[in-house]
PDB file of C-alpha atoms in Angstrom:
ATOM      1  CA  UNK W 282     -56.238-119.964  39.351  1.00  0.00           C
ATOM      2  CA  UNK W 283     -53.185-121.446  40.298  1.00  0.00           C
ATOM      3  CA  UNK W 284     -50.354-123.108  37.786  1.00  0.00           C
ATOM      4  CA  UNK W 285     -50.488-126.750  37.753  1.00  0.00           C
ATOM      5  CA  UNK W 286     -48.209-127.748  34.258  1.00  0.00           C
ATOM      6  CA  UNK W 287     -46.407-126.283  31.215  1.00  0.00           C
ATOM      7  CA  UNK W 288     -46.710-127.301  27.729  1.00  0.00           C
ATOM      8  CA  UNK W 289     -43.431-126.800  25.297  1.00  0.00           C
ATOM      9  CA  UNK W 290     -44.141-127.061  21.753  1.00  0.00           C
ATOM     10  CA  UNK W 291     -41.590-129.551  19.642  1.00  0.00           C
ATOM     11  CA  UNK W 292     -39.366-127.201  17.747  1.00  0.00           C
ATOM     12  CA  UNK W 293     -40.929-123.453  18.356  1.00  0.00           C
ATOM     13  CA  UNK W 294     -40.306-121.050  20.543  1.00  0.00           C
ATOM     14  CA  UNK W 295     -43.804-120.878  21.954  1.00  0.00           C
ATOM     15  CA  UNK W 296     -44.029-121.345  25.980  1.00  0.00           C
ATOM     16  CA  UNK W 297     -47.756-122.421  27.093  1.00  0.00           C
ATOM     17  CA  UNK W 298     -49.049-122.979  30.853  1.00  0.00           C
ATOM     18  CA  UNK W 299     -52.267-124.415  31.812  1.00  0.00           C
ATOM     19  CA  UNK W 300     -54.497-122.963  34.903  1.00  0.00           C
ATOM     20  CA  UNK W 301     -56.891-124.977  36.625  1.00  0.00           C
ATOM     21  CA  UNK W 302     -59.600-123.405  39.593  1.00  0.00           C
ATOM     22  CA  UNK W 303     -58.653-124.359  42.855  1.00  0.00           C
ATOM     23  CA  UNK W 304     -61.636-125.686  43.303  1.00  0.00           C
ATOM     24  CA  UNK W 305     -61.324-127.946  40.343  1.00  0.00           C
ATOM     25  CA  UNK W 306     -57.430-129.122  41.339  1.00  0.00           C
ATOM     26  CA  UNK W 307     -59.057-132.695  42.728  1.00  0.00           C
ATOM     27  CA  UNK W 308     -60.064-133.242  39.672  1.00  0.00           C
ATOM     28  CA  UNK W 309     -57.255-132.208  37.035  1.00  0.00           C
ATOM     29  CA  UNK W 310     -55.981-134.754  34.547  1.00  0.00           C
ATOM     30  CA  UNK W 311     -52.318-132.943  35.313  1.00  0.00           C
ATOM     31  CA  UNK W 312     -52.304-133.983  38.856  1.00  0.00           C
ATOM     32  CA  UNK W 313     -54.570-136.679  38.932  1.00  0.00           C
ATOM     33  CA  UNK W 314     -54.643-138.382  35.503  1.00  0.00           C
ATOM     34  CA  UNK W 315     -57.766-140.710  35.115  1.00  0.00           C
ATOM     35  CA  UNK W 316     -59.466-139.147  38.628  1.00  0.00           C
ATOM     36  CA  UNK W 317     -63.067-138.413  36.660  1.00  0.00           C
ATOM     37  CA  UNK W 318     -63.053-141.274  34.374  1.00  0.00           C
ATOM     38  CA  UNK W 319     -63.066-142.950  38.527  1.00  0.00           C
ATOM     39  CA  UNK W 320     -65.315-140.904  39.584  1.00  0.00           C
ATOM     40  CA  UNK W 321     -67.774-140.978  36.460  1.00  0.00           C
ATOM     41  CA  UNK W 322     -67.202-145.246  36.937  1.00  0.00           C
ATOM     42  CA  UNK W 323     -68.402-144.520  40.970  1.00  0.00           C
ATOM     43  CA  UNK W 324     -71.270-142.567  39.823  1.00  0.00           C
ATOM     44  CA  UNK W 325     -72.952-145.580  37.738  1.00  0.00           C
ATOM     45  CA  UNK W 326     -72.640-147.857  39.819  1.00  0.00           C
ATOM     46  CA  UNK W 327     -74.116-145.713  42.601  1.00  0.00           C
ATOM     47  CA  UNK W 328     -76.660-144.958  40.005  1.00  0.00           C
ATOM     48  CA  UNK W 329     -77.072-148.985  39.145  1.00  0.00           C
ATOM     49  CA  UNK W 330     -77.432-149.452  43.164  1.00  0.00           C
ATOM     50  CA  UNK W 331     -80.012-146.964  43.476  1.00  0.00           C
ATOM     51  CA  UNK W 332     -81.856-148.719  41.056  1.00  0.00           C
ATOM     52  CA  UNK W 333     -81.772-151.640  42.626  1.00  0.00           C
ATOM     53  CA  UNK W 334     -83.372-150.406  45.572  1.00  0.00           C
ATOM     54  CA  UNK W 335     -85.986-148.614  43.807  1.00  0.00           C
ATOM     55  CA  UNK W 336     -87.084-151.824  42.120  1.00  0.00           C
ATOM     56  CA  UNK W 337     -87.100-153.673  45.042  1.00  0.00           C
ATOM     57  CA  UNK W 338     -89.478-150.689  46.955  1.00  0.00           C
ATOM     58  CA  UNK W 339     -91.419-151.218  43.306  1.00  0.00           C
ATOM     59  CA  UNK W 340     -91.913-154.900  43.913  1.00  0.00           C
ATOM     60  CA  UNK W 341     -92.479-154.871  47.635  1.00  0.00           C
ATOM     61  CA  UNK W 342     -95.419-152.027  47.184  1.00  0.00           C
ATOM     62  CA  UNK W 343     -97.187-154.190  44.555  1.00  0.00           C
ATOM     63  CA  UNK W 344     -96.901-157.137  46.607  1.00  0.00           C
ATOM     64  CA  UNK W 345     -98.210-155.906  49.268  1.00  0.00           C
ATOM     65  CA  UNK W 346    -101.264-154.357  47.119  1.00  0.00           C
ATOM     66  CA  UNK W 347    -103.779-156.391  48.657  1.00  0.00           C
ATOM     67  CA  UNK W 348    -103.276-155.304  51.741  1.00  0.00           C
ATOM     68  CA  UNK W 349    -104.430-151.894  51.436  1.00  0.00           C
ATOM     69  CA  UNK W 350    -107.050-152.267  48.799  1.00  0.00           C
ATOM     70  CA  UNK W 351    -110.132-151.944  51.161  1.00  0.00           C
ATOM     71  CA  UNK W 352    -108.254-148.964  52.269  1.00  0.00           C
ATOM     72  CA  UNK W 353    -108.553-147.299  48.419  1.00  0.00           C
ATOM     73  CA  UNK W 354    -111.670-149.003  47.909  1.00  0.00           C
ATOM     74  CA  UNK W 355    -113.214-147.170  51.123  1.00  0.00           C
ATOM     75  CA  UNK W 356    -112.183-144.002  50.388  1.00  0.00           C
ATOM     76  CA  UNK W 357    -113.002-144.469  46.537  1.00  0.00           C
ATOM     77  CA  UNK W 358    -116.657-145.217  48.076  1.00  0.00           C
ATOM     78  CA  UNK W 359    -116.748-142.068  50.554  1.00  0.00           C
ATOM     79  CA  UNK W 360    -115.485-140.036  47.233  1.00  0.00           C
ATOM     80  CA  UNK W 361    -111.932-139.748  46.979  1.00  0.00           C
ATOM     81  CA  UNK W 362    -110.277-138.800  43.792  1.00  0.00           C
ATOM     82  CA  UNK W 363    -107.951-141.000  41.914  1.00  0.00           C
ATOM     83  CA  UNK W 364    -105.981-137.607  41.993  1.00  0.00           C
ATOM     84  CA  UNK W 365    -106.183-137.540  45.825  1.00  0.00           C
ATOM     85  CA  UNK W 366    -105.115-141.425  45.592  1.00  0.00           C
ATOM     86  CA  UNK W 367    -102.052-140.556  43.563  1.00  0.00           C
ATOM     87  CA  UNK W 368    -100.682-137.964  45.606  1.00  0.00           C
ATOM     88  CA  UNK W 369    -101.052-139.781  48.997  1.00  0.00           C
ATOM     89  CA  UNK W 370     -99.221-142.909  47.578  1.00  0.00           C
ATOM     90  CA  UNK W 371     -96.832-140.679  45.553  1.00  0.00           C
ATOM     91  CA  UNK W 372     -96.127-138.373  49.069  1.00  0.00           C
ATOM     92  CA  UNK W 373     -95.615-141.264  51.467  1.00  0.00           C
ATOM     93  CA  UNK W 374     -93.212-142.760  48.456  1.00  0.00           C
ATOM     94  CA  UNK W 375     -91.028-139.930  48.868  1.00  0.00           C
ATOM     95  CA  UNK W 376     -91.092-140.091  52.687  1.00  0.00           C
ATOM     96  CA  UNK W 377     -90.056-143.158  52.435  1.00  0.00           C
ATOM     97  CA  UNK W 378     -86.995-142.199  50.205  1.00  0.00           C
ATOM     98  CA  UNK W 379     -86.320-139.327  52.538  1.00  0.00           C
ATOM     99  CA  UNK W 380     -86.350-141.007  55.525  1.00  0.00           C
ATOM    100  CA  UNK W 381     -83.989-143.569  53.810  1.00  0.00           C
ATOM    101  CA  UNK W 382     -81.433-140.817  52.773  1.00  0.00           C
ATOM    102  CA  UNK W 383     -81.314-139.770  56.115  1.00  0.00           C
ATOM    103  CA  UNK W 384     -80.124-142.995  57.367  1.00  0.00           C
ATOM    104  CA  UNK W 385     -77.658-143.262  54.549  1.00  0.00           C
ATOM    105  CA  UNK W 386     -76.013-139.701  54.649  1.00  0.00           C
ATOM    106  CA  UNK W 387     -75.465-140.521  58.339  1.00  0.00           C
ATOM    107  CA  UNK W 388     -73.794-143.693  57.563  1.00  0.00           C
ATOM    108  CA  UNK W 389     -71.567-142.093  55.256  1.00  0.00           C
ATOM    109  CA  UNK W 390     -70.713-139.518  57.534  1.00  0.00           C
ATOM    110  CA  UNK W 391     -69.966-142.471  59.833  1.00  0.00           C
ATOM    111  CA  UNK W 392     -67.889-144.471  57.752  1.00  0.00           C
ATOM    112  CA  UNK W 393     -66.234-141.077  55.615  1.00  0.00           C
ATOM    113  CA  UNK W 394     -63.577-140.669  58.095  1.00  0.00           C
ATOM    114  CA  UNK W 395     -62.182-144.081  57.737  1.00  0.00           C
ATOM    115  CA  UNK W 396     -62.318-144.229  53.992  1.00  0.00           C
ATOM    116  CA  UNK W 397     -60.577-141.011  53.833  1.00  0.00           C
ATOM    117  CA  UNK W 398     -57.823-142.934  56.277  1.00  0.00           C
ATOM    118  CA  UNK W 399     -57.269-146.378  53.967  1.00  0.00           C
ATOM    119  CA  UNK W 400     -57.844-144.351  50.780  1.00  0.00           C
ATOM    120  CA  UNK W 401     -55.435-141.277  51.755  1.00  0.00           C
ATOM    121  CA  UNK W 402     -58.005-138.847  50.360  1.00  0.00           C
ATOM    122  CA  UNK W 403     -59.377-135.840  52.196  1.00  0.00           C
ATOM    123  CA  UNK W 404     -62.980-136.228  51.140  1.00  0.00           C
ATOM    124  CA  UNK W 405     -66.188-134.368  52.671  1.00  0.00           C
ATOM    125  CA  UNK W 406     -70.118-133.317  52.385  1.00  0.00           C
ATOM    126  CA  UNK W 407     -70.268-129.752  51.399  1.00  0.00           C
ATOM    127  CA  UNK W 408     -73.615-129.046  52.178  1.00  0.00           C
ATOM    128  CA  UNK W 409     -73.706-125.429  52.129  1.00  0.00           C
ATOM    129  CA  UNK W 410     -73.210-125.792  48.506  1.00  0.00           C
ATOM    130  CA  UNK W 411     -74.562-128.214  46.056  1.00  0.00           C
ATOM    131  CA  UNK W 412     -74.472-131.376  47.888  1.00  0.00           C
ATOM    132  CA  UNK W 413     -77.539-130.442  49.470  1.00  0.00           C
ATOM    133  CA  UNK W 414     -79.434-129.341  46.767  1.00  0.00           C
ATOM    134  CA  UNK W 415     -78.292-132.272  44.712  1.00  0.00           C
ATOM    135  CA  UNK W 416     -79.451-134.487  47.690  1.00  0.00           C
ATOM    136  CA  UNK W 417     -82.948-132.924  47.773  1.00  0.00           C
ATOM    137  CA  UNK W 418     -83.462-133.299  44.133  1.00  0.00           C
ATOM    138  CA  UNK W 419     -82.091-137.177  43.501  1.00  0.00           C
ATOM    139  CA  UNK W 420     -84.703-137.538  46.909  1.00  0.00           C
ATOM    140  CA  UNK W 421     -87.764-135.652  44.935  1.00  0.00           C
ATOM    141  CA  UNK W 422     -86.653-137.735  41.497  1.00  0.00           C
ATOM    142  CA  UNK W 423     -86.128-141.420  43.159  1.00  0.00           C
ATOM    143  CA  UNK W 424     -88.942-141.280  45.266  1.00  0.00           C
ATOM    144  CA  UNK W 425     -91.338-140.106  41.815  1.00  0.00           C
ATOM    145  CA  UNK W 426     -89.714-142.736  40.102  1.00  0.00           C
ATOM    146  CA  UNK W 427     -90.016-145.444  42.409  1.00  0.00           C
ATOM    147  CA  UNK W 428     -93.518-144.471  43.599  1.00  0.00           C
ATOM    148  CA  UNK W 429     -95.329-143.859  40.401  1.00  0.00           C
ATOM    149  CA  UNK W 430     -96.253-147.336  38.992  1.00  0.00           C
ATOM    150  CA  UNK W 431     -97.130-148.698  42.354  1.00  0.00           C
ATOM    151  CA  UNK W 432     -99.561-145.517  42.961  1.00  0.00           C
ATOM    152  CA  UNK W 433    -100.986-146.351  39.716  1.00  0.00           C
ATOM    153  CA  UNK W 434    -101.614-149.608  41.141  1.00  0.00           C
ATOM    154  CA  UNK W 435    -102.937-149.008  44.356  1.00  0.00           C
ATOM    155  CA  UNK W 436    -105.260-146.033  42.835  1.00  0.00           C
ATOM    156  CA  UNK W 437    -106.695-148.138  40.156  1.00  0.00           C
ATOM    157  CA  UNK W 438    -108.828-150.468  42.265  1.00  0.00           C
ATOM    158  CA  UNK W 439    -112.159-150.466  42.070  1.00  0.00           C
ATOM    159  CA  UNK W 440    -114.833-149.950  44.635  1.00  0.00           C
ATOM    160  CA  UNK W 441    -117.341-152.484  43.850  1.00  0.00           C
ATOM    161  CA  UNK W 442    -114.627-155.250  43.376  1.00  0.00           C
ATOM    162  CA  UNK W 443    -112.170-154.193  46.263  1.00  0.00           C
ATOM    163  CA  UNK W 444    -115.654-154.467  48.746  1.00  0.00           C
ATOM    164  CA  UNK W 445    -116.592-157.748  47.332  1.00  0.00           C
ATOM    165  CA  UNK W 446    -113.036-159.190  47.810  1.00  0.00           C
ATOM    166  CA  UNK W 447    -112.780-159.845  44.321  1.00  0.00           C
ATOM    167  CA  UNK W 448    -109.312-158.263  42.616  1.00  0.00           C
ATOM    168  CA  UNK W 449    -107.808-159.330  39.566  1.00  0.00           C
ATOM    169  CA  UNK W 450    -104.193-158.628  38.767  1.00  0.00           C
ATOM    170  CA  UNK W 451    -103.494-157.889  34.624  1.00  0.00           C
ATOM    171  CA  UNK W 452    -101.332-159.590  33.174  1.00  0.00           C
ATOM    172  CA  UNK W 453     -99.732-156.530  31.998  1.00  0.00           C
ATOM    173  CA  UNK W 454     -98.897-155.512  35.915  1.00  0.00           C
ATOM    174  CA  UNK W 455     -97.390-158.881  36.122  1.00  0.00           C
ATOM    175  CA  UNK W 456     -95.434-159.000  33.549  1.00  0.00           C
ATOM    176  CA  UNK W 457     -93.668-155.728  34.619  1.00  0.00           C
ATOM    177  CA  UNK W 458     -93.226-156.977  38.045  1.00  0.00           C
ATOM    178  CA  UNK W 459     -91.477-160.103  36.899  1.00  0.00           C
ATOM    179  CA  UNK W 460     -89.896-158.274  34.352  1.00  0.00           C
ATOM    180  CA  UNK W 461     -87.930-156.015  37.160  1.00  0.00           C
ATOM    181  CA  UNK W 462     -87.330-158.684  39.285  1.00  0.00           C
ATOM    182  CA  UNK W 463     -84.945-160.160  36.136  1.00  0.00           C
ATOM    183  CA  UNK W 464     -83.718-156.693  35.718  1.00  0.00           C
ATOM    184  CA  UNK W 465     -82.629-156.278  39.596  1.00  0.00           C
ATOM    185  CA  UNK W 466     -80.770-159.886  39.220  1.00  0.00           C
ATOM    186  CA  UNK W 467     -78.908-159.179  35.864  1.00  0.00           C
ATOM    187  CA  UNK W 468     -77.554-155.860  37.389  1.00  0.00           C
ATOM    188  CA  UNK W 469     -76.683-157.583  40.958  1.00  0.00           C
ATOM    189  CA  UNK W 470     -75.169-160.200  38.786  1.00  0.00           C
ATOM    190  CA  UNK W 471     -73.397-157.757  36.756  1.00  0.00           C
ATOM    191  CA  UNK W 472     -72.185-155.580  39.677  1.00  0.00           C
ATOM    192  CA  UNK W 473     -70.619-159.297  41.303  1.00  0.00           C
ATOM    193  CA  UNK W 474     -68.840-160.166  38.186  1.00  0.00           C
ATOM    194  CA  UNK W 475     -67.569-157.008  37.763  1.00  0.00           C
ATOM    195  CA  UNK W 476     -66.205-156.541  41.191  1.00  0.00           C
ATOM    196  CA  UNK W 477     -64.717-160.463  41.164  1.00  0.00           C
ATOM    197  CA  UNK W 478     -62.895-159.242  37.774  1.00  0.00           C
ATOM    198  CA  UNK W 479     -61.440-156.266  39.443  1.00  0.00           C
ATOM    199  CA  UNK W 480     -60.196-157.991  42.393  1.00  0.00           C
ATOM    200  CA  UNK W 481     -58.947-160.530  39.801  1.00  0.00           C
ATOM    201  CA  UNK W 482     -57.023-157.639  37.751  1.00  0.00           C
ATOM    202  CA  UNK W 483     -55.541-156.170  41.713  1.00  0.00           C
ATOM    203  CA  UNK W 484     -54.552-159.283  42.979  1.00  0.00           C
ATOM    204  CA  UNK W 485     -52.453-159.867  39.439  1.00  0.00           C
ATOM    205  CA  UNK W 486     -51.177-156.385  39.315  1.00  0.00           C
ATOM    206  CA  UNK W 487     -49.595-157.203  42.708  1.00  0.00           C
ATOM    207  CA  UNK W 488     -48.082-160.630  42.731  1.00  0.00           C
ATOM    208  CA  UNK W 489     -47.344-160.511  39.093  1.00  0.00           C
ATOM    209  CA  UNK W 490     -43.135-160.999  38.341  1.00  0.00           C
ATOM    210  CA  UNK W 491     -42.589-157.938  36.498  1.00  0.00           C
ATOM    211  CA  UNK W 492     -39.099-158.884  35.596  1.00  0.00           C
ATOM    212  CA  UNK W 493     -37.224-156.459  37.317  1.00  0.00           C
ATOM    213  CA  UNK W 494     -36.925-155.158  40.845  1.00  0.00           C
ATOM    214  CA  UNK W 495     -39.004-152.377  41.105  1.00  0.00           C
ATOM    215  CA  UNK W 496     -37.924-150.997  44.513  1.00  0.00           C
ATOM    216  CA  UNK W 497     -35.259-148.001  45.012  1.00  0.00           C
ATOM    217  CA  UNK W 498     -36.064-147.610  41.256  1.00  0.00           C
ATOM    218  CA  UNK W 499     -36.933-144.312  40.319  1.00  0.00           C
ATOM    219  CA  UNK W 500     -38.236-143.176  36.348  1.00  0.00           C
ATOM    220  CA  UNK W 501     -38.100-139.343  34.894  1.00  0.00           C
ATOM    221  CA  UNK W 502     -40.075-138.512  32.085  1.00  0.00           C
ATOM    222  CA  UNK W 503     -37.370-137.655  29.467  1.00  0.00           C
ATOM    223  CA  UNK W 504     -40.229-136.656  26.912  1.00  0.00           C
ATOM    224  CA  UNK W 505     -40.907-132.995  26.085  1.00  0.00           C
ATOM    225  CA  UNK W 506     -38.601-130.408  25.771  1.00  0.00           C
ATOM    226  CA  UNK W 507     -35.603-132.486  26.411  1.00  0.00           C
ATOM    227  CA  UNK W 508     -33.782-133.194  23.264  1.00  0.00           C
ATOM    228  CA  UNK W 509     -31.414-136.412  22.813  1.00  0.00           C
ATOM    229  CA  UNK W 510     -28.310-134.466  23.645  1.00  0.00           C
ATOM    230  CA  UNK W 511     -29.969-133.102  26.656  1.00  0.00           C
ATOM    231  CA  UNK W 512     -31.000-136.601  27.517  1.00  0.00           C
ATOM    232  CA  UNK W 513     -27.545-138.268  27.010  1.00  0.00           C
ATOM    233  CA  UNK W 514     -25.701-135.476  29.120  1.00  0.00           C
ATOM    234  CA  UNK W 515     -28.234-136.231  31.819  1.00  0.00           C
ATOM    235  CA  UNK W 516     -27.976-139.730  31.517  1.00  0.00           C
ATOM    236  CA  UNK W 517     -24.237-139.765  31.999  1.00  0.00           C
ATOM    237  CA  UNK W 518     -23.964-137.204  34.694  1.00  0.00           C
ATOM    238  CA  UNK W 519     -26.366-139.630  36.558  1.00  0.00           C
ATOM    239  CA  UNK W 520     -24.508-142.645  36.049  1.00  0.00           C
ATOM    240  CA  UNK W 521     -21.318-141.090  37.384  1.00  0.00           C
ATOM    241  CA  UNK W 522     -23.257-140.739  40.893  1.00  0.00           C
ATOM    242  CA  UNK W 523     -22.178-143.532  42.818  1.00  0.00           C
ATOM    243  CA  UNK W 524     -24.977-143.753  44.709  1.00  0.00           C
ATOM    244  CA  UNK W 525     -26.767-144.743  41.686  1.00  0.00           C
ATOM    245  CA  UNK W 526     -26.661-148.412  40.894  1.00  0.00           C
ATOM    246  CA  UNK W 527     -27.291-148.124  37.188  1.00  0.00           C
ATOM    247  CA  UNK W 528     -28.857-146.107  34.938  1.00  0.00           C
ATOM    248  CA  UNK W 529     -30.823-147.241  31.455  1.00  0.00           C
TER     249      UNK W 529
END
C-alpha cells in the first residue's frame, strides 16, 4: 500500500491515514477526485455504442433474410435440425463480432499513443491480465446477443414455403425491426445532444469572465486542521512576502 492522504479529526487528538493499492492509485478519489464517476460515464456510452452496432448487425441480418432462405430451406429438406440451424447462424454471429474486435483493438492500439499524448495520461492494454479475458467474454456475450433473434429468424423458415418462393414476414418480426431502428436513432440522437451540450459547457468554462485574473494566482486549502489563528498567522506572514501581490 502506499500513503496517499491524512485525515485530522475537528477537536480530538485522533491522527487517521488512508492507504490505497498501487494498483488502484489511478483511480483514488484523493488524487484524482471524480476519475471513476469519468470512467463509469466512458463505460455507458461505450456500452450505448456497442449497442448501436449490434442493432444495426440485427437489422442488416433480417434484411437480408431472403437471401439465404433457400439456403435453410435446403438443408431443412436434406434434414437439418433447427438446432443445427441455430448454432451455425449463432457461430458465424460471433465470428463476425470477433473478427470486428480484432479490427477495433488494433485501432485502439493505433490511436492509444496519441490520446495518451493530448490527454497527458499513461494509459495501456494489459492483456496478460483481465483485459483479455474481459475482451473474450463482452465478444462471446455481444455476438449471442446480437445473433440470437436473427438466428431465430433465419431457422424458422419453412421448407415447403422457402421452395415455393412464398415467405411471409409476421408482423411481430416487423414490428421489432422497426422498433430497433427508433431505438438506434433516439440513442444516436441522444449521444449528439449530449456531446453538443458538453462542448457547450467547455467552450463556456473557457471564455467565461470569471471576474478576476486567474493567472500567477495560487489557492491553499486552509480547511482541516488549521485553526483561525493558524490561518491568520499564515495569512500575514504571506502578505509580508513581497513577491506576493496580495493575499485574501
Amino acid at each position: 500500500p502506499k500513503l496517499i492522504g491524512t485525515r485530522f479529526n475537528h477537536g480530538r487528538s485522533k491522527f487517521g491515514v488512508e492507504l490505497v493499492r498501487l494498483d488502484r492509485i489511478a483511480l483514488s478519489e484523493g488524487l484524482h477526485p471524480g476519475a471513476q464517476a469519468r470512467l463509469a460515464v466512458t463505460a455507458f456510452i461505450g456500452v450505448l455504442i456497442l449497442l448501436i452496432a449490434a442493432i444495426n448487425f440485427v437489422n442488416l441480418l433480417t434484411a437480408l433474410a431472403t437471401r439465404r432462405a433457400k439456403d435453410v430451406g435446403m438443408r431443412k429438406a436434406c434434414g437439418a435440425s433447427r438446432r443445427a440451424l441455430l448454432s451455425q447462424f449463432l457461430g458465424e454471429a460471433i465470428l463476425t463480432v470477433f473478427f470486428s474486435a480484432c479490427i477495433a483493438v488494433a485501432l485502439c492500439e493505433w490511436l492509444l499513443p496519441p490520446v495518451n499524448a493530448f490527454l497527458g495520461t499513461g494509459a495501456r492494454f494489459d492483456y496478460a491480465t483481465t483485459t483479455l479475458g474481459l475482451l473474450l467474454a463482452g465478444i462471446l456475450a455481444l455476438g449471442l446477443m446480437a445473433g440470437a433473434w436473427p438466428a431465430f429468424v433465419l431457422s424458422s423458415f419453412r421448407p415447403s414455403g422457402v421452395l415455393k418462393g412464398v415467405l411471409r414476414p409476421s408482423s411481430g418480426g416487423n414490428l421489432i425491426r422497426k422498433g430497433l431502428v427508433v431505438l438506434q436513432f433516439a440513442i444516436s440522437i441522444g449521444l449528439g445532444i449530449a456531446m453538443i451540450v458538453m462542448f457547450a459547457q467547455i467552450r463556456h468554462a473557457r471564455q467565461t469572465d470569471l471576474g478576476f485574473d486567474r493567472h500567477n494566482l495560487v489557492v491553499i486549502d486552509g480547511s482541516g486542521p488549521l485553526t483561525s489563528p493558524m490561518r491568520e498567522s499564515l495569512r500575514q506572514a504571506l502578505g509580508a512576502e513581497p513577491s506576493i501581490a496580495g493575499v485574501a
